[in-house]
Short mmCIF file of C-alpha atoms and ligand atoms in Angstrom, two decimals:
data_model
loop_
_atom_site.label_atom_id
_atom_site.label_comp_id
_atom_site.label_asym_id
_atom_site.label_seq_id
_atom_site.Cartn_x
_atom_site.Cartn_y
_atom_site.Cartn_z
CA UNK A 839 -18.20 19.61 -51.94
CA UNK A 840 -15.28 17.67 -51.86
CA UNK A 841 -13.39 19.91 -49.72
CA UNK A 842 -16.83 19.93 -47.43
CA UNK A 843 -17.24 15.79 -47.16
CA UNK A 844 -13.75 16.32 -45.70
CA UNK A 845 -13.56 18.32 -43.54
CA UNK A 846 -17.22 16.19 -42.40
CA UNK A 847 -15.36 12.62 -42.37
CA UNK A 848 -12.11 15.32 -39.86
CA UNK A 849 -15.00 15.93 -37.97
CA UNK A 850 -16.79 12.72 -37.23
CA UNK A 851 -14.07 10.42 -37.23
CA UNK A 852 -12.11 11.50 -33.78
CA UNK A 853 -8.25 11.07 -34.90
CA UNK A 854 -6.85 12.25 -31.13
CA UNK A 855 -4.92 8.06 -31.09
CA UNK A 856 -5.03 8.99 -27.70
CA UNK A 857 -8.19 9.69 -26.92
CA UNK A 858 -9.28 6.81 -29.28
CA UNK A 859 -6.44 3.90 -27.46
CA UNK A 860 -7.85 4.65 -24.53
CA UNK A 861 -11.03 4.55 -22.95
CA UNK A 862 -11.66 6.38 -19.19
CA UNK A 863 -13.71 3.46 -17.59
CA UNK A 864 -13.38 4.56 -14.03
CA UNK A 865 -15.78 4.76 -11.79
CA UNK A 866 -16.64 8.46 -11.21
CA UNK A 867 -17.78 7.81 -7.13
CA UNK A 868 -14.69 6.92 -6.02
CA UNK A 869 -11.78 9.18 -5.63
CA UNK A 870 -8.17 8.07 -5.94
CA UNK A 871 -6.50 7.33 -2.64
CA UNK A 872 -3.48 5.67 -1.28
CA UNK A 873 -1.68 4.87 2.47
CA UNK A 874 1.76 4.04 4.05
CA UNK A 875 1.51 0.20 3.88
CA UNK A 876 1.95 -1.27 7.39
CA UNK A 877 3.63 -4.17 6.02
CA UNK A 878 6.40 -4.10 3.88
CA UNK A 879 8.96 -6.97 2.83
CA UNK A 880 11.56 -7.32 -0.25
CA UNK A 881 10.46 -9.00 -3.22
CA UNK A 882 12.07 -12.62 -1.82
CA UNK A 883 10.54 -12.77 0.79
CA UNK A 884 6.84 -12.37 -0.64
CA UNK A 885 8.06 -15.56 -2.92
CA UNK A 886 9.15 -17.52 -0.37
CA UNK A 887 5.58 -16.95 1.90
CA UNK A 888 3.20 -16.58 -1.72
CA UNK A 889 2.77 -19.42 -4.42
CA UNK A 890 3.88 -18.31 -8.16
CA UNK A 891 0.63 -17.64 -9.07
CA UNK A 892 0.22 -15.22 -6.57
CA UNK A 893 3.34 -13.58 -6.47
CA UNK A 894 2.79 -13.10 -10.15
CA UNK A 895 -1.07 -11.47 -9.36
CA UNK A 896 -0.32 -9.52 -6.21
CA UNK A 897 3.15 -8.66 -6.48
CA UNK A 898 3.51 -7.32 -10.30
CA UNK A 899 -0.04 -6.81 -10.77
CA UNK A 900 -1.06 -9.72 -12.71
CA UNK A 901 -4.15 -11.62 -13.40
CA UNK A 902 -5.54 -15.02 -13.03
CA UNK A 903 -7.25 -16.99 -15.99
CA UNK A 904 -11.14 -16.38 -15.49
CA UNK A 905 -13.09 -19.26 -14.48
CA UNK A 906 -10.50 -21.08 -13.12
CA UNK A 907 -9.99 -19.36 -9.60
CA UNK A 908 -11.24 -20.56 -5.70
CA UNK A 909 -13.83 -18.78 -5.30
CA UNK A 910 -15.33 -17.44 -8.57
CA UNK A 911 -18.58 -19.54 -7.88
CA UNK A 912 -18.50 -19.73 -4.05
CA UNK A 913 -20.87 -18.48 -1.85
CA UNK A 914 -20.26 -19.44 1.39
CA UNK A 915 -20.75 -16.78 4.55
CA UNK A 916 -17.69 -15.47 5.77
CA UNK A 917 -15.06 -12.79 5.75
CA UNK A 918 -12.73 -12.22 2.60
CA UNK A 919 -8.72 -11.32 3.89
CA UNK A 920 -5.66 -10.14 2.21
CA UNK A 921 -4.01 -13.05 1.29
CA UNK A 922 -0.63 -11.51 1.89
CA UNK A 923 -0.63 -9.70 5.09
CA UNK A 924 -4.30 -11.31 6.44
CA UNK A 925 -6.50 -7.21 6.44
CA UNK A 926 -10.09 -7.84 6.74
CA UNK A 927 -11.32 -6.79 3.08
CA UNK A 928 -14.44 -8.09 1.92
CA UNK A 929 -17.21 -10.05 3.80
CA UNK A 930 -19.71 -12.28 1.38
CA UNK A 931 -23.11 -10.21 2.15
CA UNK A 932 -21.74 -8.27 -0.89
CA UNK A 933 -20.42 -10.72 -2.76
CA UNK A 934 -21.85 -11.31 -5.92
CA UNK A 935 -23.30 -14.00 -9.18
CA UNK A 936 -21.61 -11.49 -12.01
CA UNK A 937 -20.67 -14.35 -14.50
CA UNK A 938 -17.07 -12.65 -15.39
CA UNK A 939 -15.26 -15.00 -13.69
CA UNK A 940 -13.67 -13.99 -11.10
CA UNK A 941 -14.90 -12.98 -7.53
CA UNK A 942 -17.50 -9.85 -7.54
CA UNK A 943 -18.43 -7.59 -4.43
CA UNK A 944 -20.46 -4.49 -4.88
CA UNK A 945 -18.27 -3.02 -2.00
CA UNK A 946 -15.00 -3.38 0.40
CA UNK A 947 -16.33 -3.59 4.46
CA UNK A 948 -13.74 -0.33 5.03
CA UNK A 949 -13.28 2.10 1.97
CA UNK A 950 -10.15 2.61 3.99
CA UNK A 951 -8.53 -0.45 3.61
CA UNK A 952 -8.19 -0.20 -0.07
CA UNK A 953 -5.64 2.41 -1.88
CA UNK A 954 -7.70 3.46 -5.34
CA UNK A 955 -5.54 3.92 -8.51
CA UNK A 956 -5.56 5.07 -11.91
CA UNK A 957 -4.03 2.54 -14.13
CA UNK A 958 -3.02 3.11 -17.46
CA UNK A 959 -1.97 -0.87 -18.83
CA UNK A 960 -3.94 -2.37 -21.30
CA UNK A 961 -5.30 0.17 -23.69
CA UNK A 962 -7.81 2.08 -21.62
CA UNK A 963 -7.82 4.23 -18.09
CA UNK A 964 -9.47 2.06 -14.87
CA UNK A 965 -9.84 1.73 -11.56
CA UNK A 966 -6.83 -0.30 -9.61
CA UNK A 967 -7.31 -1.64 -6.43
CA UNK A 968 -4.84 -2.89 -3.88
CA UNK A 969 -4.46 -3.57 0.07
CA UNK A 970 -4.10 -0.50 1.80
CA UNK A 971 -1.61 -2.64 4.58
CA UNK A 972 0.97 -4.19 2.08
CA UNK A 973 -0.19 -3.07 -1.35
CA UNK A 974 -1.09 -6.76 -2.18
CA UNK A 975 -2.46 -5.92 -6.29
CA UNK A 976 -6.22 -7.07 -5.91
CA UNK A 977 -8.27 -6.10 -9.09
CA UNK A 978 -10.25 -3.62 -10.83
CA UNK A 979 -13.18 -1.78 -9.96
CA UNK A 980 -16.58 -1.76 -12.49
CA UNK A 981 -19.75 0.70 -12.37
CA UNK A 982 -21.91 -2.40 -13.39
CA UNK A 983 -22.01 -3.88 -10.53
CA UNK A 984 -25.44 -4.43 -8.19
CA UNK A 985 -27.40 -2.06 -5.92
CA UNK A 986 -26.92 -0.26 -3.67
CA UNK A 987 -23.30 0.60 -4.80
CA UNK A 988 -23.69 -0.43 -8.57
CA UNK A 989 -19.84 -1.44 -8.19
CA UNK A 990 -18.01 -4.26 -8.86
CA UNK A 991 -15.22 -4.65 -7.24
CA UNK A 992 -13.50 -7.27 -10.29
CA UNK A 993 -11.21 -9.32 -7.57
CA UNK A 994 -8.38 -12.09 -8.00
CA UNK A 995 -8.83 -15.12 -6.16
CA UNK A 996 -5.37 -15.81 -5.10
CA UNK A 997 -5.45 -11.88 -4.09
CA UNK A 998 -7.69 -13.47 -1.11
CA UNK A 999 -7.78 -15.70 1.81
CA UNK A 1000 -11.54 -17.03 2.63
CA UNK A 1001 -12.20 -17.51 6.60
CA UNK A 1002 -15.99 -18.87 7.12
CA UNK A 1003 -17.83 -17.27 10.26
CA UNK A 1004 -17.63 -20.37 12.06
CA UNK A 1005 -14.32 -19.76 12.54
CA UNK A 1006 -14.64 -15.92 13.55
CA UNK A 1007 -14.40 -16.56 16.45
CA UNK A 1008 -11.23 -14.39 17.76
CA UNK A 1009 -10.34 -13.15 15.00
CA UNK A 1010 -11.00 -9.56 14.95
FE1 LIG B 1295 -2.39 -6.94 2.14
#
């Protein structure tokens, strides 16, 4: 009887440490994609161009502290561009209040503007997105966003530059 109980416990508990450590929370509908970047610079040039926090987040895949960024609670109408290379990424139509502490969008303007990459750091398997034009780290995508996509692109404010609709004339 003891043996049966022991075997039952063995089957019940998942003893695979890899599976226990790394939960796969990648959105099923997003397929991996990577484009050759058009903008490349050596590290010292990015450092000279960016603030220390921007450099840490965008070039070293860092994360700004939640509820501290410029755009987490910001809902003006306009477009969001890559803070490193100026590529168009998001607009205010897809921005929503997620309460997570980072700017949240349920869609990108153009899927070709991002790389979709598997990220196995931090003890889980997540979907990271980077700018396809310059490979700046932007954030991660999760499956708990509102319709129609059901996605939440959770993006660092320092990875973005907002330009209001009133200043769009002549840009793109
Ligand atoms: Fe970029």
